[in-house]
């Protein structure tokens, strides 16, 4: 990929410059890994063979490219890995929202603008600045959607370890950050992989509402609320509906309980600030948004991907789990004849829960 006859680059100096530029760009950590991931490749194959990816066919589609970045972009010899913190410090307390069954809980990462665009733009600028200083080099920017094992690469780049909940976490930052990469043909000096610090802790495994972490480091995505509410475009299997509680988009429980997240850092990027008061609106209010309102409010958010139908399906389930108030029942009844058969079926399920609600779930309207 490098032009023949190009001047040789001082790779140690180039790496020092990269790290400085990454900080200036707003990344909280940056490191460099090689492209060999034989152990992770083995785990990926086992995970796929177990069917844990459910209907995420894209996890299979690219074959060994996912664990071999040089097969995805030929000439790649290193992966530059970055972290960007997303925890919105202005958000309502996560545990308080989870404990209030009349409000919807939206995963912390989706309260602001869509991270894909923010990260990709910032990474592309970082690569361009570096190329302007060093001369052109081969590269491709990736964030989430590219078929690469981002967590394994970040671990090898020294950015953290893969915890038992399967997210990457770091001693100085917890796990509430996104990952992104630049695949490159520059043979930059590599970092040492980060060491692991889960020890005998298993808090994430115990707390998971759907027992999706079937063994340490092994996640059955088909059981994970993040998959059920985001990736899954069909009905939510009945066996998981009660366990969803009031989680209407994604789930953070395994991360919120992790002791290392007391070191989580607040997002510095202004686009991660909470939008449309998504950190604690009542379910009845959210369910009342028309499709046009939803489109206008959700454009630019990661939530936009699941569409109004998926969003309504999720809220219907949460309303089925909410206390049997007049407001909750009225919200459900208002969409009992929804145009979408998917939404109608989830509303019918929710209403049936209220019809058979034990007396303690039937709640008088709140005063005021
Ligand atoms: C598919 C996917 C999902 C799926 C499956 C998750 C998963 N664990 O694979 C679902 C939809 C469930 C999901 C959920 C979430 N995701 Co997601 N997801 C991805 C994606 C696209 C691919 C992940 C992947 O490669 N999975 C393949 C399997 C095999 O990997 P694995 O389960 O992590 O297993 C590894 C290890 O645990 C180990 N291993 C596996 N089995 C075994 C067995 C033993 C014995 C041992 C020792 C090791 C071991 O090896 C494997 C390979 O390294 C990445 C982006 C990317 N391109 O990498 C984002 C990504 C992982 N997601 C991300 C986020 C933020 C989330 C959520 C937090 C969102 C939310 N709040 O709802 C949740 C977290 C749920 C959880 N507990 O993991 C971030 C994670 C950032 C971080 N700090 O780690 C990523 C990196 C996106 C990004 N660019 O920032 N996600
Ligand atoms: S995100 Fe939620 S459902 Fe998924 S593994 Fe973590 S705690 Fe379990
Ligand atoms: S909760 Fe405990 S076991 Fe799970 S990732 Fe955090 S430290 Fe590791």
Tab-separated table of C-alpha atoms and ligand atoms in Angstrom:
chain	number	residue	atom	x	y	z
A	1	UNK	CA	0.000	0.000	0.000
A	2	UNK	CA	2.898	2.429	0.626
A	3	UNK	CA	4.154	4.189	-2.480
A	4	UNK	CA	7.409	2.690	-3.779
A	5	UNK	CA	10.354	4.946	-3.130
A	6	UNK	CA	8.563	6.869	-0.379
A	7	UNK	CA	10.914	8.269	2.281
A	8	UNK	CA	11.414	5.963	5.279
A	9	UNK	CA	9.478	6.907	8.388
A	10	UNK	CA	10.831	7.018	11.954
A	11	UNK	CA	8.198	4.585	13.304
A	12	UNK	CA	8.817	5.263	17.005
A	13	UNK	CA	8.410	9.008	16.420
A	14	UNK	CA	5.336	8.358	14.255
A	15	UNK	CA	3.733	6.375	17.054
A	16	UNK	CA	4.462	9.077	19.651
A	17	UNK	CA	2.844	11.604	17.307
A	18	UNK	CA	-0.161	9.293	16.772
A	19	UNK	CA	-0.767	9.021	20.521
A	20	UNK	CA	-0.551	12.793	20.967
A	21	UNK	CA	-2.917	13.442	18.051
A	22	UNK	CA	-5.397	10.820	19.312
A	23	UNK	CA	-5.620	12.607	22.676
A	24	UNK	CA	-6.104	15.959	20.983
A	25	UNK	CA	-8.904	14.416	18.889
A	26	UNK	CA	-10.789	13.402	22.059
A	27	UNK	CA	-9.923	9.701	22.326
A	28	UNK	CA	-9.255	8.681	25.917
A	29	UNK	CA	-6.773	5.947	24.951
A	30	UNK	CA	-4.947	4.731	21.875
A	31	UNK	CA	-2.663	1.765	21.239
A	32	UNK	CA	-1.286	-0.448	18.494
A	33	UNK	CA	-1.790	-4.199	17.980
A	34	UNK	CA	-0.551	-6.750	15.509
A	35	UNK	CA	-3.065	-8.701	13.410
A	36	UNK	CA	-2.708	-12.197	14.884
A	37	UNK	CA	-5.737	-13.385	16.903
A	38	UNK	CA	-5.603	-17.222	16.838
A	39	UNK	CA	-7.233	-17.805	20.288
A	40	UNK	CA	-10.013	-15.316	19.624
A	41	UNK	CA	-10.619	-16.866	16.226
A	42	UNK	CA	-11.147	-20.217	17.947
A	43	UNK	CA	-13.628	-18.657	20.410
A	44	UNK	CA	-15.449	-16.887	17.588
A	45	UNK	CA	-15.874	-20.159	15.671
A	46	UNK	CA	-17.167	-21.937	18.806
A	47	UNK	CA	-19.587	-19.066	19.483
A	48	UNK	CA	-20.979	-19.233	15.958
A	49	UNK	CA	-21.224	-23.012	16.063
A	50	UNK	CA	-23.229	-22.792	19.291
A	51	UNK	CA	-25.670	-20.509	17.445
A	52	UNK	CA	-25.140	-17.730	20.029
A	53	UNK	CA	-25.289	-15.064	17.307
A	54	UNK	CA	-29.003	-15.786	16.734
A	55	UNK	CA	-30.232	-13.898	13.661
A	56	UNK	CA	-27.119	-11.703	13.352
A	57	UNK	CA	-26.156	-13.363	10.078
A	58	UNK	CA	-23.539	-10.688	9.468
A	59	UNK	CA	-21.437	-12.293	12.222
A	60	UNK	CA	-20.970	-15.335	9.990
A	61	UNK	CA	-20.888	-13.652	6.629
A	62	UNK	CA	-17.263	-12.536	6.510
A	63	UNK	CA	-15.716	-15.838	7.584
A	64	UNK	CA	-12.142	-15.553	8.821
A	65	UNK	CA	-11.875	-11.850	7.858
A	66	UNK	CA	-13.305	-10.961	11.272
A	67	UNK	CA	-10.332	-12.473	13.070
A	68	UNK	CA	-7.773	-11.699	10.330
A	69	UNK	CA	-7.767	-7.955	9.527
A	70	UNK	CA	-5.158	-8.520	6.792
A	71	UNK	CA	-7.754	-10.583	4.894
A	72	UNK	CA	-10.237	-7.719	5.142
A	73	UNK	CA	-7.756	-5.099	3.872
A	74	UNK	CA	-4.706	-6.616	2.238
A	75	UNK	CA	-1.398	-5.154	3.331
A	76	UNK	CA	-2.632	-4.503	6.899
A	77	UNK	CA	0.114	-5.230	9.423
A	78	UNK	CA	-1.086	-3.199	12.422
A	79	UNK	CA	-4.330	-2.053	13.972
A	80	UNK	CA	-4.489	1.298	15.750
A	81	UNK	CA	-7.180	0.981	18.394
A	82	UNK	CA	-8.931	3.858	20.202
A	83	UNK	CA	-11.399	4.325	23.055
A	84	UNK	CA	-14.002	7.094	23.339
A	85	UNK	CA	-15.927	7.566	26.597
A	86	UNK	CA	-19.706	7.850	26.288
A	87	UNK	CA	-21.096	8.028	29.819
A	88	UNK	CA	-23.318	11.155	29.843
A	89	UNK	CA	-22.715	12.869	33.189
A	90	UNK	CA	-25.877	14.965	32.717
A	91	UNK	CA	-28.129	11.863	32.644
A	92	UNK	CA	-30.632	10.930	35.357
A	93	UNK	CA	-29.240	8.270	37.701
A	94	UNK	CA	-29.297	4.895	35.881
A	95	UNK	CA	-30.288	2.797	38.912
A	96	UNK	CA	-33.091	5.228	39.846
A	97	UNK	CA	-34.584	4.919	36.340
A	98	UNK	CA	-34.258	1.137	36.332
A	99	UNK	CA	-36.059	1.042	39.682
A	100	UNK	CA	-38.995	3.117	38.410
A	101	UNK	CA	-41.211	0.765	36.348
A	102	UNK	CA	-43.286	3.609	34.923
A	103	UNK	CA	-40.263	5.111	33.152
A	104	UNK	CA	-38.345	3.767	30.163
A	105	UNK	CA	-34.671	2.869	30.539
A	106	UNK	CA	-32.511	3.620	27.482
A	107	UNK	CA	-28.984	2.275	27.489
A	108	UNK	CA	-26.414	4.956	28.399
A	109	UNK	CA	-24.666	4.695	25.060
A	110	UNK	CA	-27.773	5.716	23.101
A	111	UNK	CA	-28.916	8.792	25.046
A	112	UNK	CA	-27.013	11.192	22.787
A	113	UNK	CA	-26.190	11.228	19.089
A	114	UNK	CA	-25.164	8.148	17.079
A	115	UNK	CA	-21.574	7.288	17.960
A	116	UNK	CA	-20.808	5.642	14.613
A	117	UNK	CA	-20.705	8.935	12.743
A	118	UNK	CA	-18.866	10.807	15.498
A	119	UNK	CA	-16.165	8.156	15.876
A	120	UNK	CA	-15.724	7.539	12.148
A	121	UNK	CA	-15.379	11.243	11.380
A	122	UNK	CA	-12.877	11.755	14.222
A	123	UNK	CA	-10.846	8.678	13.229
A	124	UNK	CA	-10.755	9.753	9.568
A	125	UNK	CA	-9.495	13.190	10.630
A	126	UNK	CA	-6.850	11.576	12.828
A	127	UNK	CA	-5.619	9.424	9.923
A	128	UNK	CA	-5.620	12.419	7.573
A	129	UNK	CA	-3.605	14.582	9.984
A	130	UNK	CA	-1.099	11.778	10.458
A	131	UNK	CA	-0.790	11.271	6.702
A	132	UNK	CA	-0.253	15.004	6.203
A	133	UNK	CA	2.677	14.863	8.633
A	134	UNK	CA	4.209	11.492	7.692
A	135	UNK	CA	3.278	11.189	4.044
A	136	UNK	CA	0.546	8.929	2.662
A	137	UNK	CA	0.059	5.440	4.152
A	138	UNK	CA	-2.493	2.691	3.540
A	139	UNK	CA	-5.384	2.663	5.986
A	140	UNK	CA	-9.066	1.940	6.603
A	141	UNK	CA	-11.152	3.341	9.424
A	142	UNK	CA	-13.578	1.008	11.279
A	143	UNK	CA	-16.223	1.575	13.951
A	144	UNK	CA	-18.458	-1.273	15.057
A	145	UNK	CA	-19.906	-2.153	11.660
A	146	UNK	CA	-16.669	-3.458	10.085
A	147	UNK	CA	-16.082	-7.185	10.454
A	148	UNK	CA	-13.205	-7.091	12.930
A	149	UNK	CA	-12.919	-8.370	16.501
A	150	UNK	CA	-12.697	-4.907	18.037
A	151	UNK	CA	-12.414	-5.987	21.670
A	152	UNK	CA	-9.650	-8.522	21.054
A	153	UNK	CA	-7.686	-5.984	19.007
A	154	UNK	CA	-8.153	-3.312	21.699
A	155	UNK	CA	-6.985	-5.761	24.374
A	156	UNK	CA	-3.851	-6.519	22.349
A	157	UNK	CA	-3.294	-2.786	21.886
A	158	UNK	CA	-3.190	-2.467	25.695
A	159	UNK	CA	-6.539	-0.664	26.047
A	160	UNK	CA	-8.103	-3.063	28.559
A	161	UNK	CA	-9.127	-6.674	29.081
A	162	UNK	CA	-12.230	-8.584	27.990
A	163	UNK	CA	-14.297	-9.051	31.155
A	164	UNK	CA	-16.537	-11.959	32.063
A	165	UNK	CA	-19.483	-9.962	30.656
A	166	UNK	CA	-17.515	-9.924	27.350
A	167	UNK	CA	-17.076	-6.128	27.206
A	168	UNK	CA	-13.645	-4.524	27.186
A	169	UNK	CA	-12.845	-2.769	30.449
A	170	UNK	CA	-9.903	-0.884	31.883
A	171	UNK	CA	-8.744	-0.166	35.402
A	172	UNK	CA	-8.685	3.583	34.786
A	173	UNK	CA	-11.939	3.836	32.807
A	174	UNK	CA	-14.349	0.952	33.473
A	175	UNK	CA	-16.170	-0.117	30.292
A	176	UNK	CA	-18.481	2.738	29.270
A	177	UNK	CA	-16.579	3.595	26.105
A	178	UNK	CA	-16.765	2.782	22.395
A	179	UNK	CA	-14.001	1.244	20.327
A	180	UNK	CA	-12.750	2.188	16.889
A	181	UNK	CA	-9.764	1.266	14.706
A	182	UNK	CA	-7.501	2.290	11.886
A	183	UNK	CA	-6.183	-0.717	9.962
A	184	UNK	CA	-2.821	0.257	8.528
A	185	UNK	CA	0.203	-0.894	6.565
A	186	UNK	CA	2.528	1.170	8.789
A	187	UNK	CA	4.562	-1.295	10.880
A	188	UNK	CA	4.281	0.840	14.033
A	189	UNK	CA	5.716	-0.535	17.313
A	190	UNK	CA	3.060	-2.654	19.062
A	191	UNK	CA	1.867	-2.306	22.658
A	192	UNK	CA	1.765	-5.033	25.292
A	193	UNK	CA	-1.706	-6.589	25.777
A	194	UNK	CA	-3.506	-5.400	28.929
A	195	UNK	CA	-3.642	-7.792	31.879
A	196	UNK	CA	-6.998	-9.061	33.197
A	197	UNK	CA	-8.471	-8.042	36.574
A	198	UNK	CA	-11.808	-9.803	37.040
A	199	UNK	CA	-10.357	-12.148	39.641
A	200	UNK	CA	-13.049	-14.174	41.452
A	201	UNK	CA	-15.771	-11.560	40.818
A	202	UNK	CA	-18.881	-12.801	38.983
A	203	UNK	CA	-21.240	-9.888	39.672
A	204	UNK	CA	-22.107	-9.387	36.003
A	205	UNK	CA	-23.055	-13.041	35.549
A	206	UNK	CA	-25.298	-13.037	38.622
A	207	UNK	CA	-27.070	-9.757	37.875
A	208	UNK	CA	-27.977	-10.471	34.247
A	209	UNK	CA	-31.809	-10.446	34.136
A	210	UNK	CA	-31.981	-13.130	31.418
A	211	UNK	CA	-28.934	-15.275	32.313
A	212	UNK	CA	-27.381	-14.416	28.972
A	213	UNK	CA	-23.798	-14.814	30.234
A	214	UNK	CA	-23.913	-18.587	30.147
A	215	UNK	CA	-20.312	-18.958	31.381
A	216	UNK	CA	-17.505	-16.468	32.022
A	217	UNK	CA	-16.626	-14.755	28.695
A	218	UNK	CA	-19.455	-16.559	26.852
A	219	UNK	CA	-22.536	-14.603	25.886
A	220	UNK	CA	-25.583	-16.210	24.318
A	221	UNK	CA	-26.740	-13.153	22.407
A	222	UNK	CA	-30.181	-14.685	21.851
A	223	UNK	CA	-30.861	-14.183	25.562
A	224	UNK	CA	-29.277	-10.732	25.855
A	225	UNK	CA	-31.684	-7.783	26.226
A	226	UNK	CA	-29.435	-5.723	23.998
A	227	UNK	CA	-29.972	-8.249	21.197
A	228	UNK	CA	-33.674	-8.734	21.951
A	229	UNK	CA	-34.465	-4.998	21.877
A	230	UNK	CA	-32.052	-3.847	19.141
A	231	UNK	CA	-30.830	-6.577	16.790
A	232	UNK	CA	-33.957	-8.692	16.777
A	233	UNK	CA	-36.563	-7.401	14.328
A	234	UNK	CA	-39.230	-9.997	15.131
A	235	UNK	CA	-41.289	-10.693	18.218
A	236	UNK	CA	-39.589	-10.748	21.608
A	237	UNK	CA	-39.893	-14.337	22.855
A	238	UNK	CA	-42.450	-14.461	25.684
A	239	UNK	CA	-40.037	-16.194	28.040
A	240	UNK	CA	-37.931	-12.983	28.186
A	241	UNK	CA	-40.641	-10.311	28.241
A	242	UNK	CA	-41.055	-10.043	32.015
A	243	UNK	CA	-37.263	-9.978	32.497
A	244	UNK	CA	-36.966	-6.983	30.177
A	245	UNK	CA	-38.543	-4.869	32.925
A	246	UNK	CA	-38.493	-1.248	31.754
A	247	UNK	CA	-35.420	-1.612	29.465
A	248	UNK	CA	-36.669	-0.293	26.136
A	249	UNK	CA	-33.400	0.001	24.213
A	250	UNK	CA	-30.297	-2.012	25.096
A	251	UNK	CA	-29.206	-2.999	28.579
A	252	UNK	CA	-26.412	-1.909	30.909
A	253	UNK	CA	-26.954	-4.075	33.973
A	254	UNK	CA	-23.789	-6.170	33.631
A	255	UNK	CA	-21.758	-2.974	33.325
A	256	UNK	CA	-23.542	-0.949	36.009
A	257	UNK	CA	-22.801	-3.672	38.558
A	258	UNK	CA	-19.121	-3.965	37.608
A	259	UNK	CA	-16.887	-2.589	40.361
A	260	UNK	CA	-14.482	-1.123	37.789
A	261	UNK	CA	-17.137	1.250	36.534
A	262	UNK	CA	-16.636	3.469	39.547
A	263	UNK	CA	-13.695	4.659	37.418
A	264	UNK	CA	-15.870	5.269	34.332
A	265	UNK	CA	-15.147	8.667	32.834
A	266	UNK	CA	-17.733	11.152	31.690
A	267	UNK	CA	-18.011	11.757	27.949
A	268	UNK	CA	-16.217	14.864	26.769
A	269	UNK	CA	-17.779	14.957	23.299
A	270	UNK	CA	-20.782	17.334	23.361
A	271	UNK	CA	-22.754	15.053	21.007
A	272	UNK	CA	-23.075	12.454	23.784
A	273	UNK	CA	-25.233	14.771	25.887
A	274	UNK	CA	-28.765	13.455	26.576
A	275	UNK	CA	-31.305	14.346	23.880
A	276	UNK	CA	-35.115	14.564	24.122
A	277	UNK	CA	-35.015	13.728	27.863
A	278	UNK	CA	-34.526	10.079	26.920
A	279	UNK	CA	-32.972	9.439	30.332
A	280	UNK	CA	-36.261	9.118	32.170
A	281	UNK	CA	-39.490	9.801	30.282
A	282	UNK	CA	-42.576	7.883	31.320
A	283	UNK	CA	-43.399	4.879	29.167
A	284	UNK	CA	-46.918	6.180	28.571
A	285	UNK	CA	-45.502	9.436	27.240
A	286	UNK	CA	-42.992	7.698	24.933
A	287	UNK	CA	-45.693	5.361	23.639
A	288	UNK	CA	-47.781	8.381	22.679
A	289	UNK	CA	-45.207	9.699	20.183
A	290	UNK	CA	-46.540	9.486	16.621
A	291	UNK	CA	-44.336	7.996	13.907
A	292	UNK	CA	-43.663	11.494	12.522
A	293	UNK	CA	-42.619	12.770	15.973
A	294	UNK	CA	-40.453	9.712	16.484
A	295	UNK	CA	-38.725	10.152	13.120
A	296	UNK	CA	-38.015	13.806	13.824
A	297	UNK	CA	-36.660	13.134	17.330
A	298	UNK	CA	-34.685	9.966	16.668
A	299	UNK	CA	-32.940	11.030	13.476
A	300	UNK	CA	-29.221	11.262	14.290
A	301	UNK	CA	-29.563	8.757	17.148
A	302	UNK	CA	-28.373	5.125	17.179
A	303	UNK	CA	-31.984	4.255	18.096
A	304	UNK	CA	-33.163	5.288	14.604
A	305	UNK	CA	-31.901	1.934	13.291
A	306	UNK	CA	-34.604	-0.107	15.002
A	307	UNK	CA	-37.434	1.928	13.482
A	308	UNK	CA	-40.686	3.110	15.024
A	309	UNK	CA	-42.094	-0.425	14.975
A	310	UNK	CA	-39.243	-1.974	16.975
A	311	UNK	CA	-39.288	0.952	19.411
A	312	UNK	CA	-43.073	0.586	19.915
A	313	UNK	CA	-42.735	-3.190	20.380
A	314	UNK	CA	-40.167	-2.651	23.151
A	315	UNK	CA	-42.250	-0.037	24.951
A	316	UNK	CA	-45.357	-2.246	24.753
A	317	UNK	CA	-43.448	-4.969	26.630
A	318	UNK	CA	-42.252	-2.492	29.275
A	319	UNK	CA	-45.824	-1.191	29.671
A	320	UNK	CA	-46.905	-4.801	30.232
A	321	UNK	CA	-44.393	-4.928	33.091
A	322	UNK	CA	-45.436	-1.560	34.558
A	323	UNK	CA	-47.825	-1.095	37.473
A	324	UNK	CA	-51.479	-1.318	36.438
A	325	UNK	CA	-52.271	2.396	36.516
A	326	UNK	CA	-55.020	4.094	34.560
A	327	UNK	CA	-52.334	5.913	32.510
A	328	UNK	CA	-50.516	2.690	31.604
A	329	UNK	CA	-53.680	0.846	30.592
A	330	UNK	CA	-54.930	3.847	28.607
A	331	UNK	CA	-51.608	4.115	26.747
A	332	UNK	CA	-51.805	0.452	25.758
A	333	UNK	CA	-55.467	0.618	24.771
A	334	UNK	CA	-54.769	3.602	22.526
A	335	UNK	CA	-52.640	1.342	20.316
A	336	UNK	CA	-54.537	-1.943	20.607
A	337	UNK	CA	-55.444	-1.619	16.900
A	338	UNK	CA	-52.007	-0.442	15.777
A	339	UNK	CA	-51.301	-0.784	12.049
A	340	UNK	CA	-48.337	-3.076	12.807
A	341	UNK	CA	-49.243	-6.718	13.610
A	342	UNK	CA	-45.984	-6.939	15.598
A	343	UNK	CA	-46.951	-4.016	17.827
A	344	UNK	CA	-50.565	-5.236	18.126
A	345	UNK	CA	-49.422	-8.637	19.376
A	346	UNK	CA	-47.122	-7.098	22.027
A	347	UNK	CA	-49.862	-4.669	23.117
A	348	UNK	CA	-52.305	-7.595	23.441
A	349	UNK	CA	-49.756	-9.448	25.572
A	350	UNK	CA	-49.256	-6.384	27.762
A	351	UNK	CA	-52.992	-5.780	28.183
A	352	UNK	CA	-53.497	-9.419	29.144
A	353	UNK	CA	-50.922	-8.937	31.925
A	354	UNK	CA	-52.962	-6.032	33.272
A	355	UNK	CA	-56.247	-7.903	32.928
A	356	UNK	CA	-54.885	-10.632	35.178
A	357	UNK	CA	-52.791	-8.313	37.379
A	358	UNK	CA	-52.817	-9.248	41.055
A	359	UNK	CA	-54.335	-6.524	43.291
A	360	UNK	CA	-50.877	-5.251	44.367
A	361	UNK	CA	-50.027	-4.339	40.768
A	362	UNK	CA	-53.190	-2.259	40.403
A	363	UNK	CA	-52.148	1.226	41.412
A	364	UNK	CA	-54.297	4.289	42.012
A	365	UNK	CA	-53.382	7.385	39.973
A	366	UNK	CA	-50.557	9.489	41.453
A	367	UNK	CA	-51.624	12.664	43.173
A	368	UNK	CA	-50.685	15.855	41.279
B	1	LIG	C1	-22.275	-8.623	17.871
B	1	LIG	C2	-22.151	-7.518	18.893
B	1	LIG	C3	-23.062	-7.497	19.958
B	1	LIG	C4	-24.012	-8.655	20.234
B	1	LIG	C5	-23.200	-9.832	20.855
B	1	LIG	C6	-22.225	-9.379	21.963
B	1	LIG	C7	-20.973	-10.254	22.075
B	1	LIG	N1	-20.480	-10.455	23.257
B	1	LIG	O1	-20.480	-10.735	21.074
B	1	LIG	C8	-25.054	-7.990	21.193
B	1	LIG	C9	-26.217	-7.465	20.350
B	1	LIG	C10	-25.624	-8.882	22.299
B	1	LIG	C11	-24.254	-6.810	21.724
B	1	LIG	C12	-24.537	-6.163	22.897
B	1	LIG	C13	-23.813	-5.098	23.406
B	1	LIG	N2	-22.844	-4.404	22.751
B	1	LIG	CO1	-22.106	-4.960	21.102
B	1	LIG	N3	-21.082	-5.485	19.526
B	1	LIG	C14	-21.147	-6.535	18.763
B	1	LIG	C15	-20.031	-6.496	17.693
B	1	LIG	C16	-20.660	-5.986	16.386
B	1	LIG	C17	-19.290	-7.817	17.454
B	1	LIG	C18	-18.854	-8.531	18.745
B	1	LIG	C19	-18.211	-9.871	18.434
B	1	LIG	O2	-17.269	-9.925	17.675
B	1	LIG	N4	-18.728	-10.975	18.990
B	1	LIG	C20	-18.206	-12.293	18.748
B	1	LIG	C21	-18.058	-13.058	20.060
B	1	LIG	C22	-17.391	-14.410	19.799
B	1	LIG	O3	-17.202	-12.279	20.872
B	1	LIG	P1	-17.300	-12.251	22.446
B	1	LIG	O4	-18.611	-12.741	22.907
B	1	LIG	O5	-16.894	-10.879	22.877
B	1	LIG	O6	-16.213	-13.316	22.860
B	1	LIG	C23	-14.835	-12.952	22.974
B	1	LIG	C24	-14.278	-13.241	24.366
B	1	LIG	O7	-15.279	-13.219	25.355
B	1	LIG	C25	-13.545	-14.516	24.177
B	1	LIG	N5	-14.282	-15.753	24.480
B	1	LIG	C26	-15.400	-16.199	23.897
B	1	LIG	N6	-15.735	-17.395	24.402
B	1	LIG	C27	-14.800	-17.690	25.321
B	1	LIG	C28	-14.686	-18.816	26.156
B	1	LIG	C29	-13.600	-18.871	27.045
B	1	LIG	C30	-13.499	-20.062	27.927
B	1	LIG	C31	-12.666	-17.813	27.108
B	1	LIG	C32	-11.538	-17.834	28.070
B	1	LIG	C33	-12.803	-16.696	26.268
B	1	LIG	C34	-13.875	-16.666	25.390
B	1	LIG	O8	-13.152	-14.576	22.801
B	1	LIG	C35	-14.079	-13.877	22.001
B	1	LIG	C36	-13.349	-13.145	20.898
B	1	LIG	O9	-12.469	-12.179	21.411
B	1	LIG	C37	-19.061	-5.421	18.337
B	1	LIG	C38	-18.309	-4.558	17.321
B	1	LIG	C39	-17.155	-5.323	16.701
B	1	LIG	N7	-17.051	-5.277	15.392
B	1	LIG	O10	-16.383	-5.963	17.407
B	1	LIG	C40	-20.000	-4.572	19.235
B	1	LIG	C41	-19.444	-4.101	20.574
B	1	LIG	C42	-18.778	-5.277	21.227
B	1	LIG	N8	-20.675	-3.750	21.389
B	1	LIG	C43	-20.519	-2.803	22.153
B	1	LIG	C44	-21.505	-2.394	23.101
B	1	LIG	C45	-21.331	-1.007	23.729
B	1	LIG	C46	-22.559	-3.248	23.442
B	1	LIG	C47	-23.537	-3.100	24.623
B	1	LIG	C48	-22.895	-2.570	25.901
B	1	LIG	C49	-24.714	-2.188	24.182
B	1	LIG	C50	-25.822	-2.034	25.206
B	1	LIG	N9	-25.631	-1.275	26.283
B	1	LIG	O11	-26.878	-2.576	25.026
B	1	LIG	C51	-24.062	-4.554	24.788
B	1	LIG	C52	-23.220	-5.366	25.800
B	1	LIG	C53	-23.698	-6.783	25.973
B	1	LIG	C54	-22.575	-7.686	26.467
B	1	LIG	N10	-22.637	-8.122	27.715
B	1	LIG	O12	-21.659	-7.962	25.704
B	1	LIG	C55	-19.123	-2.190	22.078
B	1	LIG	C56	-18.333	-2.649	23.311
B	1	LIG	C57	-17.369	-1.611	23.873
B	1	LIG	C58	-16.602	-2.215	25.026
B	1	LIG	N11	-16.309	-1.405	26.023
B	1	LIG	O13	-16.288	-3.381	25.015
B	1	LIG	C59	-18.600	-2.776	20.694
B	1	LIG	C60	-17.117	-3.060	20.659
B	1	LIG	C61	-18.985	-1.730	19.620
B	1	LIG	C62	-18.043	-0.530	19.615
B	1	LIG	N12	-17.421	-0.233	18.495
B	1	LIG	O14	-17.823	0.154	20.593
B	1	LIG	N13	-23.194	-6.509	20.891
B	2	LIG	S1	-26.499	-6.443	28.514
B	2	LIG	FE1	-28.077	-7.029	30.014
B	2	LIG	S2	-29.012	-8.885	29.185
B	2	LIG	FE2	-27.090	-8.564	28.050
B	2	LIG	S3	-25.555	-9.762	29.174
B	2	LIG	FE3	-25.506	-7.699	30.060
B	2	LIG	S4	-26.943	-7.778	31.796
B	2	LIG	FE4	-27.360	-9.558	30.502
B	3	LIG	S1	-18.487	-7.457	37.107
B	3	LIG	FE1	-16.710	-8.546	37.915
B	3	LIG	S2	-16.512	-10.377	36.598
B	3	LIG	FE2	-17.857	-8.946	35.529
B	3	LIG	S3	-16.488	-7.801	34.180
B	3	LIG	FE3	-16.669	-6.601	36.085
B	3	LIG	S4	-14.929	-7.309	37.347
B	3	LIG	FE4	-15.193	-8.816	35.694
